[in-house]
């Protein structure tokens, strides 16, 4: 997609913020361009990491998330405030790369499973038929020179099949009957008429590693070397099988996963996943302002802020991280950082980290007119969501133009008086406005509800004007 097309797609979900959309569109297109550069120069082209600065609720996270979906790229969102300096208890910064690899493996595996879905379903159907109609015990022809059977047994006449196998003549007719019965059951199975019938399947169970006494490191979150050790032990431990009686519907789910596991080559999945992470991966580093502070400030619980920045630096600059699937280089992973920077400033970050985010974009606060557009224009607009929820109860929820404008005005007014939480204020206003309607909807005789300006004012008047209530409700 060209940058202009990328911005057009983002416009379907995010109102305004054209400067940010333009920057991320260029960064995404540059990744495509890099793949078409000569190989010796390709490694030298570093990604244009972006830092988005703006108040909460203006679309920073949504821009990054939609961008990753457009690119079909592995994407992970992490909060910088969750990380701690090495040596402290908490998440280490390398865990974000391990999370990204896990996302990529799941993404590629899902794609490969979709490719072999039809073949897996055919195999599952045959296995279900074997469970519903167990195959007859095979009987083989007597070997040459073998002693005759007991005198009271009737001598058998053997028949050569087209496949060159020998079968007793009386079994040929039985085999044909079984085939006819099997085809009848196959049709019943496809028609969904045997879903409740019970069958017996073998389910493999792994021994839970958590029950084993394994000494773990102090400052890890289960995603580092200790997590890798647990995953390796899980693979090494013998799996025991257990027979369970389940419905055909449940057996189909169990057998389908089993067949998909057989058909999907996990080595290929892992190799492609690592390539995607290194060349296309996107890490959205939210709340980066929470680890920024005045350098040299002493003591207190913020002592590890600068330490987290120092730990982040090699990951953003480009380093090699050990994951349970192998080593991953972060040289060409795109990092998009975001923060409100209410208290701190971007210049409070250590200079080395600032230099690794060459593109800075400021997102503007949302106005009342923006709220009106947010309520109506995006594909997943809040008004559309509430209409769909009401339709589930057979009701029709109608928002008039003046009703939408009144909701937007109320949200903008509350943002001015209280904390500015951006478009998230629309959620709180609409939830409060429609609380009684959504509660009574199943029992209402009149299923046509109109939300106009008068209804909005009457419902929210007391709450907006009551200072104490506003603290807790809106």
Short mmCIF file of C-alpha atoms in Angstrom, two decimals:
data_model
loop_
_atom_site.label_atom_id
_atom_site.label_comp_id
_atom_site.label_asym_id
_atom_site.label_seq_id
_atom_site.Cartn_x
_atom_site.Cartn_y
_atom_site.Cartn_z
CA UNK A 1 0.00 0.00 0.00
CA UNK A 2 1.17 3.51 -0.75
CA UNK A 3 1.40 6.02 2.13
CA UNK A 4 -1.74 7.74 0.84
CA UNK A 5 -3.65 4.43 0.86
CA UNK A 6 -2.40 3.65 4.36
CA UNK A 7 -3.66 7.01 5.64
CA UNK A 8 -7.01 6.40 3.91
CA UNK A 9 -7.36 3.07 5.73
CA UNK A 10 -6.44 4.65 9.07
CA UNK A 11 -9.04 7.37 8.44
CA UNK A 12 -11.74 4.68 8.57
CA UNK A 13 -11.04 4.10 12.27
CA UNK A 14 -9.24 7.17 13.62
CA UNK A 15 -10.48 10.76 13.44
CA UNK A 16 -7.94 13.53 12.88
CA UNK A 17 -4.24 13.24 13.85
CA UNK A 18 -3.11 13.58 10.23
CA UNK A 19 0.53 14.29 11.12
CA UNK A 20 0.82 11.03 13.08
CA UNK A 21 -0.90 9.03 10.33
CA UNK A 22 1.46 10.47 7.74
CA UNK A 23 4.55 9.58 9.78
CA UNK A 24 3.55 5.98 10.44
CA UNK A 25 2.49 5.53 6.79
CA UNK A 26 5.94 6.62 5.61
CA UNK A 27 7.63 4.33 8.16
CA UNK A 28 5.55 1.36 7.00
CA UNK A 29 6.18 2.06 3.31
CA UNK A 30 9.92 2.37 4.00
CA UNK A 31 9.92 -1.20 5.31
CA UNK A 32 8.51 -2.37 1.98
CA UNK A 33 11.06 -0.25 0.13
CA UNK A 34 13.90 -1.70 2.19
CA UNK A 35 13.01 -5.23 1.06
CA UNK A 36 13.63 -4.13 -2.54
CA UNK A 37 17.03 -2.55 -1.94
CA UNK A 38 20.24 -4.38 -2.84
CA UNK A 39 21.15 -6.86 -0.13
CA UNK A 40 24.45 -5.25 0.82
CA UNK A 41 22.70 -1.93 1.49
CA UNK A 42 19.54 -3.45 2.99
CA UNK A 43 21.24 -4.27 6.29
CA UNK A 44 22.42 -0.67 6.65
CA UNK A 45 18.94 0.88 6.44
CA UNK A 46 17.67 1.36 9.99
CA UNK A 47 13.95 1.71 10.77
CA UNK A 48 12.53 5.15 11.49
CA UNK A 49 11.40 4.71 15.08
CA UNK A 50 8.61 7.07 16.09
CA UNK A 51 7.67 8.70 19.39
CA UNK A 52 4.11 10.00 19.62
CA UNK A 53 3.44 12.73 22.16
CA UNK A 54 -0.11 13.60 23.17
CA UNK A 55 -2.71 13.33 25.92
CA UNK A 56 -4.47 10.08 26.68
CA UNK A 57 -7.39 8.99 24.56
CA UNK A 58 -6.43 10.76 21.31
CA UNK A 59 -5.62 7.64 19.25
CA UNK A 60 -1.92 6.82 19.81
CA UNK A 61 -2.45 3.14 20.56
CA UNK A 62 -5.17 2.74 17.94
CA UNK A 63 -2.91 4.15 15.20
CA UNK A 64 -0.17 1.63 15.99
CA UNK A 65 -2.59 -1.31 16.28
CA UNK A 66 -4.34 -0.55 12.99
CA UNK A 67 -0.97 -0.05 11.30
CA UNK A 68 0.15 -3.55 12.31
CA UNK A 69 -3.09 -5.06 10.99
CA UNK A 70 -2.63 -3.31 7.66
CA UNK A 71 0.91 -4.64 7.36
CA UNK A 72 0.03 -8.15 8.53
CA UNK A 73 3.04 -7.77 10.79
CA UNK A 74 3.71 -9.24 14.24
CA UNK A 75 2.67 -6.58 16.74
CA UNK A 76 2.86 -6.35 20.49
CA UNK A 77 1.86 -3.54 22.84
CA UNK A 78 3.73 -3.19 26.11
CA UNK A 79 3.74 -0.64 28.90
CA UNK A 80 7.15 0.75 29.73
CA UNK A 81 6.03 1.27 33.33
CA UNK A 82 5.88 -2.52 33.85
CA UNK A 83 9.57 -2.99 33.25
CA UNK A 84 12.21 -2.80 35.95
CA UNK A 85 15.95 -2.44 35.92
CA UNK A 86 17.95 -5.66 35.86
CA UNK A 87 18.27 -6.90 39.43
CA UNK A 88 14.82 -5.76 40.53
CA UNK A 89 11.79 -8.03 40.72
CA UNK A 90 9.56 -7.52 37.70
CA UNK A 91 9.57 -7.83 33.91
CA UNK A 92 12.85 -7.46 32.08
CA UNK A 93 12.87 -5.47 28.85
CA UNK A 94 13.82 -8.48 26.72
CA UNK A 95 10.44 -10.03 27.49
CA UNK A 96 8.83 -7.69 24.93
CA UNK A 97 10.85 -9.39 22.16
CA UNK A 98 9.88 -12.83 23.44
CA UNK A 99 6.24 -11.74 23.44
CA UNK A 100 6.63 -10.53 19.85
CA UNK A 101 8.06 -13.89 18.78
CA UNK A 102 5.15 -15.71 20.43
CA UNK A 103 2.70 -13.50 18.51
CA UNK A 104 4.53 -14.20 15.25
CA UNK A 105 4.56 -17.97 15.81
CA UNK A 106 0.82 -17.97 16.52
CA UNK A 107 0.20 -15.82 13.44
CA UNK A 108 2.21 -18.04 11.06
CA UNK A 109 0.86 -21.23 12.59
CA UNK A 110 -2.71 -20.01 12.08
CA UNK A 111 -1.93 -19.24 8.44
CA UNK A 112 -0.44 -22.72 7.89
CA UNK A 113 -3.39 -24.37 9.63
CA UNK A 114 -5.78 -22.53 7.33
CA UNK A 115 -3.89 -23.94 4.34
CA UNK A 116 -4.28 -27.57 5.50
CA UNK A 117 -7.70 -27.18 7.12
CA UNK A 118 -9.56 -29.12 4.40
CA UNK A 119 -7.11 -32.04 4.49
CA UNK A 120 -7.28 -32.15 8.30
CA UNK A 121 -11.10 -32.19 8.25
CA UNK A 122 -11.09 -35.14 5.81
CA UNK A 123 -8.77 -37.08 8.09
CA UNK A 124 -10.90 -36.26 11.13
CA UNK A 125 -14.00 -37.51 9.32
CA UNK A 126 -12.33 -40.85 8.62
CA UNK A 127 -11.14 -41.16 12.21
CA UNK A 128 -14.62 -40.39 13.54
CA UNK A 129 -16.08 -43.07 11.25
CA UNK A 130 -13.53 -45.54 12.62
CA UNK A 131 -14.71 -44.67 16.13
CA UNK A 132 -18.40 -44.97 15.21
CA UNK A 133 -17.96 -48.15 13.12
CA UNK A 134 -14.87 -50.00 14.32
CA UNK A 135 -13.21 -51.81 11.37
CA UNK A 136 -13.60 -55.57 11.32
CA UNK A 137 -10.62 -57.61 12.52
CA UNK A 138 -8.44 -58.49 9.58
CA UNK A 139 -8.06 -62.12 8.69
CA UNK A 140 -5.15 -63.36 6.65
CA UNK A 141 -4.79 -66.41 4.39
CA UNK A 142 -2.95 -69.41 5.83
CA UNK A 143 0.72 -69.53 5.05
CA UNK A 144 1.99 -72.22 2.68
CA UNK A 145 2.72 -75.46 4.51
CA UNK A 146 0.84 -74.37 7.61
CA UNK A 147 -0.95 -77.17 9.49
CA UNK A 148 -4.66 -77.52 8.86
CA UNK A 149 -7.07 -76.22 11.46
CA UNK A 150 -9.07 -78.27 13.91
CA UNK A 151 -11.25 -80.92 12.38
CA UNK A 152 -14.49 -79.34 13.62
CA UNK A 153 -13.80 -76.05 11.73
CA UNK A 154 -15.19 -75.60 8.26
CA UNK A 155 -12.51 -75.28 5.58
CA UNK A 156 -12.41 -71.75 4.12
CA UNK A 157 -12.36 -70.79 0.45
CA UNK A 158 -9.99 -67.87 -0.22
CA UNK A 159 -10.56 -65.10 -2.77
CA UNK A 160 -7.85 -62.92 -4.36
CA UNK A 161 -8.78 -59.22 -4.27
CA UNK A 162 -7.68 -56.76 -7.01
CA UNK A 163 -5.11 -55.43 -4.58
CA UNK A 164 -3.48 -58.85 -4.43
CA UNK A 165 -4.68 -59.68 -0.91
CA UNK A 166 -6.36 -62.91 0.07
CA UNK A 167 -9.71 -62.77 1.86
CA UNK A 168 -12.22 -65.46 2.77
CA UNK A 169 -15.10 -65.49 0.28
CA UNK A 170 -17.66 -64.96 3.02
CA UNK A 171 -15.82 -61.75 4.12
CA UNK A 172 -16.10 -60.09 0.69
CA UNK A 173 -19.84 -59.56 1.07
CA UNK A 174 -19.38 -58.41 4.65
CA UNK A 175 -16.77 -55.89 3.58
CA UNK A 176 -19.17 -54.44 1.01
CA UNK A 177 -21.88 -54.16 3.65
CA UNK A 178 -19.50 -52.37 5.96
CA UNK A 179 -18.58 -49.91 3.19
CA UNK A 180 -22.24 -49.15 2.52
CA UNK A 181 -22.87 -48.66 6.24
CA UNK A 182 -19.79 -46.44 6.51
CA UNK A 183 -21.02 -44.20 3.67
CA UNK A 184 -24.43 -43.85 5.33
CA UNK A 185 -22.75 -42.83 8.58
CA UNK A 186 -20.51 -40.42 6.65
CA UNK A 187 -23.58 -38.63 5.31
CA UNK A 188 -25.20 -38.53 8.75
CA UNK A 189 -21.95 -37.11 10.12
CA UNK A 190 -21.85 -34.38 7.47
CA UNK A 191 -25.50 -33.53 8.13
CA UNK A 192 -24.70 -33.00 11.83
CA UNK A 193 -27.07 -35.74 13.04
CA UNK A 194 -24.49 -37.59 15.14
CA UNK A 195 -23.09 -34.65 17.12
CA UNK A 196 -24.49 -35.86 20.46
CA UNK A 197 -23.44 -39.50 20.10
CA UNK A 198 -20.60 -40.48 22.40
CA UNK A 199 -17.32 -42.00 21.25
CA UNK A 200 -14.11 -42.95 23.00
CA UNK A 201 -10.95 -41.04 22.10
CA UNK A 202 -7.39 -41.00 23.33
CA UNK A 203 -6.26 -37.68 24.75
CA UNK A 204 -2.57 -37.00 25.40
CA UNK A 205 -1.74 -35.26 28.64
CA UNK A 206 1.54 -33.62 29.58
CA UNK A 207 2.89 -33.72 33.08
CA UNK A 208 2.52 -30.18 34.51
CA UNK A 209 5.97 -28.67 34.95
CA UNK A 210 4.64 -26.33 37.63
CA UNK A 211 4.36 -29.29 40.00
CA UNK A 212 8.07 -30.02 39.74
CA UNK A 213 10.47 -28.45 42.20
CA UNK A 214 12.60 -26.22 39.97
CA UNK A 215 14.64 -23.36 41.48
CA UNK A 216 13.70 -20.15 39.68
CA UNK A 217 15.58 -16.87 39.41
CA UNK A 218 14.46 -13.94 41.51
CA UNK A 219 14.09 -11.17 38.97
CA UNK A 220 12.36 -13.06 36.17
CA UNK A 221 8.72 -13.15 35.11
CA UNK A 222 8.70 -16.63 33.63
CA UNK A 223 9.58 -15.37 30.16
CA UNK A 224 13.37 -15.49 30.32
CA UNK A 225 15.76 -18.41 30.71
CA UNK A 226 13.54 -19.92 33.39
CA UNK A 227 10.61 -19.78 30.99
CA UNK A 228 12.73 -21.41 28.26
CA UNK A 229 13.75 -24.15 30.67
CA UNK A 230 10.13 -24.88 31.53
CA UNK A 231 9.19 -25.05 27.85
CA UNK A 232 12.05 -27.46 27.12
CA UNK A 233 11.09 -29.66 30.06
CA UNK A 234 7.50 -29.67 28.81
CA UNK A 235 8.73 -31.08 25.48
CA UNK A 236 11.05 -33.63 27.05
CA UNK A 237 8.65 -35.09 29.59
CA UNK A 238 6.78 -38.18 28.36
CA UNK A 239 3.15 -37.63 27.45
CA UNK A 240 0.62 -40.10 28.79
CA UNK A 241 -2.61 -40.87 26.98
CA UNK A 242 -5.98 -41.19 28.61
CA UNK A 243 -9.16 -42.57 27.06
CA UNK A 244 -12.24 -40.38 27.46
CA UNK A 245 -15.83 -40.70 26.36
CA UNK A 246 -16.88 -37.48 24.67
CA UNK A 247 -19.52 -36.36 22.20
CA UNK A 248 -18.78 -36.46 18.48
CA UNK A 249 -18.68 -32.65 18.46
CA UNK A 250 -16.00 -32.59 21.17
CA UNK A 251 -14.13 -35.49 19.55
CA UNK A 252 -14.03 -33.58 16.27
CA UNK A 253 -12.39 -30.62 18.01
CA UNK A 254 -9.80 -32.84 19.72
CA UNK A 255 -9.01 -34.84 16.60
CA UNK A 256 -8.86 -31.75 14.38
CA UNK A 257 -6.19 -30.18 16.56
CA UNK A 258 -4.30 -33.48 16.54
CA UNK A 259 -4.39 -33.66 12.74
CA UNK A 260 -3.38 -30.03 12.36
CA UNK A 261 -0.39 -30.70 14.63
CA UNK A 262 0.64 -33.53 12.31
CA UNK A 263 0.18 -31.55 9.09
CA UNK A 264 1.87 -28.31 10.14
CA UNK A 265 5.67 -28.35 10.06
CA UNK A 266 6.60 -26.40 13.19
CA UNK A 267 10.25 -26.03 12.12
CA UNK A 268 9.12 -24.11 9.04
CA UNK A 269 6.67 -22.10 11.15
CA UNK A 270 9.39 -21.07 13.61
CA UNK A 271 11.86 -20.14 10.86
CA UNK A 272 9.32 -17.95 9.06
CA UNK A 273 8.19 -16.40 12.35
CA UNK A 274 11.72 -15.37 13.28
CA UNK A 275 12.20 -13.84 9.83
CA UNK A 276 8.96 -11.87 10.17
CA UNK A 277 9.92 -10.58 13.60
CA UNK A 278 13.34 -9.42 12.44
CA UNK A 279 12.11 -7.77 9.21
CA UNK A 280 8.50 -6.74 9.96
CA UNK A 281 8.00 -6.77 13.74
CA UNK A 282 6.42 -3.73 15.43
CA UNK A 283 6.70 -3.05 19.17
CA UNK A 284 4.44 -0.34 20.59
CA UNK A 285 6.06 0.99 23.75
CA UNK A 286 3.32 2.82 25.63
CA UNK A 287 3.63 5.01 28.74
CA UNK A 288 7.26 5.81 27.96
CA UNK A 289 6.85 9.10 29.83
CA UNK A 290 6.45 7.10 33.06
CA UNK A 291 10.11 6.07 32.94
CA UNK A 292 11.31 9.59 32.16
CA UNK A 293 12.30 11.91 34.95
CA UNK A 294 14.78 14.56 35.85
CA UNK A 295 18.17 12.96 35.50
CA UNK A 296 20.11 12.89 38.71
CA UNK A 297 17.00 13.03 40.89
CA UNK A 298 17.79 11.00 43.96
CA UNK A 299 16.05 8.30 45.91
CA UNK A 300 12.45 7.23 46.16
CA UNK A 301 10.55 4.59 44.26
CA UNK A 302 11.64 6.13 40.93
CA UNK A 303 15.26 5.05 41.40
CA UNK A 304 15.10 2.52 38.57
CA UNK A 305 13.58 4.78 35.88
CA UNK A 306 16.87 5.63 34.23
CA UNK A 307 17.95 2.03 34.65
CA UNK A 308 14.97 0.89 32.58
CA UNK A 309 15.95 3.38 29.88
CA UNK A 310 19.49 2.01 29.85
CA UNK A 311 18.11 -1.53 29.51
CA UNK A 312 15.80 -0.44 26.69
CA UNK A 313 18.60 1.24 24.78
CA UNK A 314 20.38 -1.88 23.41
CA UNK A 315 17.04 -3.44 22.39
CA UNK A 316 16.05 -0.33 20.42
CA UNK A 317 19.54 0.15 19.02
CA UNK A 318 19.69 -3.44 17.85
CA UNK A 319 20.83 -6.48 19.78
CA UNK A 320 20.34 -10.24 19.87
CA UNK A 321 17.77 -11.64 22.28
CA UNK A 322 17.52 -15.27 23.35
CA UNK A 323 13.99 -16.71 23.00
CA UNK A 324 12.69 -20.26 23.33
CA UNK A 325 12.55 -20.44 19.52
CA UNK A 326 16.09 -19.20 18.92
CA UNK A 327 18.10 -16.00 18.72
CA UNK A 328 16.33 -12.87 17.41
CA UNK A 329 18.01 -9.69 16.17
CA UNK A 330 16.16 -6.45 16.85
CA UNK A 331 18.13 -4.27 14.42
CA UNK A 332 15.16 -3.83 12.07
CA UNK A 333 12.22 -4.08 14.47
CA UNK A 334 10.12 -0.90 14.31
CA UNK A 335 9.60 0.72 17.71
CA UNK A 336 6.73 3.17 18.19
CA UNK A 337 6.82 4.87 21.58
CA UNK A 338 4.02 6.95 23.03
CA UNK A 339 3.40 9.01 26.11
CA UNK A 340 1.33 11.89 27.41
CA UNK A 341 4.34 13.69 28.97
CA UNK A 342 2.13 15.64 31.38
CA UNK A 343 4.74 15.73 34.13
CA UNK A 344 7.98 14.94 32.32
CA UNK A 345 9.30 16.05 28.93
CA UNK A 346 10.76 14.02 26.05
CA UNK A 347 14.07 15.76 26.80
CA UNK A 348 14.06 14.01 30.21
CA UNK A 349 14.83 10.71 28.47
CA UNK A 350 18.51 9.85 28.30
CA UNK A 351 20.08 11.36 25.14
CA UNK A 352 21.02 7.98 23.69
CA UNK A 353 17.40 6.81 23.82
CA UNK A 354 16.12 10.09 22.38
CA UNK A 355 18.46 9.62 19.43
CA UNK A 356 16.90 6.27 18.66
CA UNK A 357 13.49 7.88 18.06
CA UNK A 358 14.30 10.33 15.25
CA UNK A 359 10.66 11.01 14.33
CA UNK A 360 8.56 12.92 16.86
CA UNK A 361 4.87 13.54 16.29
CA UNK A 362 2.60 15.60 18.51
CA UNK A 363 -1.04 14.54 18.63
CA UNK A 364 -3.58 17.25 19.31
CA UNK A 365 -6.33 17.18 21.93
CA UNK A 366 -9.78 16.29 20.68
CA UNK A 367 -12.45 18.98 20.35
CA UNK A 368 -16.24 18.77 20.48
CA UNK A 369 -16.39 18.55 16.68
CA UNK A 370 -13.91 15.65 16.78
CA UNK A 371 -16.18 13.87 19.27
CA UNK A 372 -19.14 14.22 16.90
CA UNK A 373 -17.11 12.63 14.12
CA UNK A 374 -15.78 9.88 16.43
CA UNK A 375 -19.33 8.94 17.40
CA UNK A 376 -20.50 8.59 13.80
CA UNK A 377 -17.75 8.18 11.20
CA UNK A 378 -15.43 5.24 12.12
CA UNK A 379 -16.41 1.72 11.09
CA UNK A 380 -16.48 0.68 14.74
CA UNK A 381 -18.13 3.90 15.99
CA UNK A 382 -19.68 3.77 19.46
CA UNK A 383 -23.12 4.67 18.10
CA UNK A 384 -22.96 1.71 15.72
CA UNK A 385 -21.87 -0.59 18.54
CA UNK A 386 -24.84 0.37 20.73
CA UNK A 387 -27.23 -0.02 17.80
CA UNK A 388 -25.94 -3.56 17.26
CA UNK A 389 -26.25 -4.39 20.98
CA UNK A 390 -29.85 -3.16 21.03
CA UNK A 391 -30.65 -5.11 17.85
CA UNK A 392 -29.62 -8.32 19.66
CA UNK A 393 -32.72 -7.81 21.85
CA UNK A 394 -34.87 -7.03 18.83
CA UNK A 395 -34.89 -3.28 19.49
CA UNK A 396 -34.06 -0.29 17.33
CA UNK A 397 -31.87 2.39 18.87
CA UNK A 398 -31.93 5.68 16.96
CA UNK A 399 -29.49 8.54 17.63
CA UNK A 400 -30.61 11.89 16.25
CA UNK A 401 -28.05 14.41 15.05
CA UNK A 402 -28.79 16.79 17.91
CA UNK A 403 -28.55 13.86 20.35
CA UNK A 404 -25.07 12.98 19.08
CA UNK A 405 -23.97 16.61 19.32
CA UNK A 406 -25.27 16.85 22.90
CA UNK A 407 -23.31 13.73 23.88
CA UNK A 408 -20.18 15.23 22.30
CA UNK A 409 -20.78 18.57 24.06
CA UNK A 410 -21.19 16.86 27.43
CA UNK A 411 -18.01 14.82 26.96
CA UNK A 412 -16.01 17.89 25.93
CA UNK A 413 -17.36 19.86 28.89
CA UNK A 414 -16.41 17.12 31.36
CA UNK A 415 -12.93 16.87 29.87
CA UNK A 416 -12.46 20.59 30.44
CA UNK A 417 -13.66 20.54 34.05
CA UNK A 418 -11.93 17.32 35.06
CA UNK A 419 -9.07 15.22 33.78
CA UNK A 420 -8.86 15.23 29.99
CA UNK A 421 -9.13 11.55 29.05
CA UNK A 422 -9.90 12.21 25.40
CA UNK A 423 -12.28 9.98 23.49
CA UNK A 424 -12.52 7.57 26.44
CA UNK A 425 -14.89 10.12 27.99
CA UNK A 426 -17.43 9.18 25.30
CA UNK A 427 -17.55 5.64 26.71
CA UNK A 428 -18.40 6.87 30.20
CA UNK A 429 -21.01 9.34 28.95
CA UNK A 430 -22.78 6.83 26.69
CA UNK A 431 -22.66 4.08 29.32
CA UNK A 432 -24.33 6.35 31.87
CA UNK A 433 -26.80 7.72 29.33
CA UNK A 434 -28.02 4.29 28.19
CA UNK A 435 -27.72 2.42 31.48
CA UNK A 436 -31.47 2.23 32.17
CA UNK A 437 -32.29 1.49 28.54
CA UNK A 438 -29.85 -1.45 28.31
CA UNK A 439 -31.13 -2.81 31.63
CA UNK A 440 -34.84 -2.69 30.72
CA UNK A 441 -34.47 -3.51 27.03
CA UNK A 442 -35.46 -7.22 27.13
CA UNK A 443 -38.71 -6.41 28.99
CA UNK A 444 -39.68 -3.22 27.14
CA UNK A 445 -42.89 -3.31 25.10
CA UNK A 446 -41.79 -0.43 22.89
CA UNK A 447 -38.68 -1.53 21.03
CA UNK A 448 -38.07 1.77 19.26
CA UNK A 449 -35.86 4.06 21.36
CA UNK A 450 -34.91 7.54 20.20
CA UNK A 451 -31.91 9.28 21.78
CA UNK A 452 -32.24 13.01 21.14
CA UNK A 453 -30.75 16.11 22.77
CA UNK A 454 -33.58 16.44 25.30
CA UNK A 455 -33.16 12.86 26.47
CA UNK A 456 -29.41 13.34 26.87
CA UNK A 457 -29.83 16.54 28.88
CA UNK A 458 -32.51 15.07 31.15
CA UNK A 459 -30.51 11.94 31.85
CA UNK A 460 -27.13 13.58 32.47
CA UNK A 461 -28.14 16.94 33.95
CA UNK A 462 -27.96 15.96 37.61
CA UNK A 463 -24.77 13.99 37.19
CA UNK A 464 -22.92 16.71 35.28
CA UNK A 465 -23.90 19.42 37.75
CA UNK A 466 -23.23 17.40 40.93
CA UNK A 467 -19.55 17.80 41.75
CA UNK A 468 -19.43 14.79 44.07
CA UNK A 469 -21.16 12.47 41.63
CA UNK A 470 -18.93 13.56 38.77
CA UNK A 471 -15.90 12.35 40.66
CA UNK A 472 -17.15 8.80 40.72
CA UNK A 473 -19.54 8.33 37.79
CA UNK A 474 -18.05 10.36 34.97
#
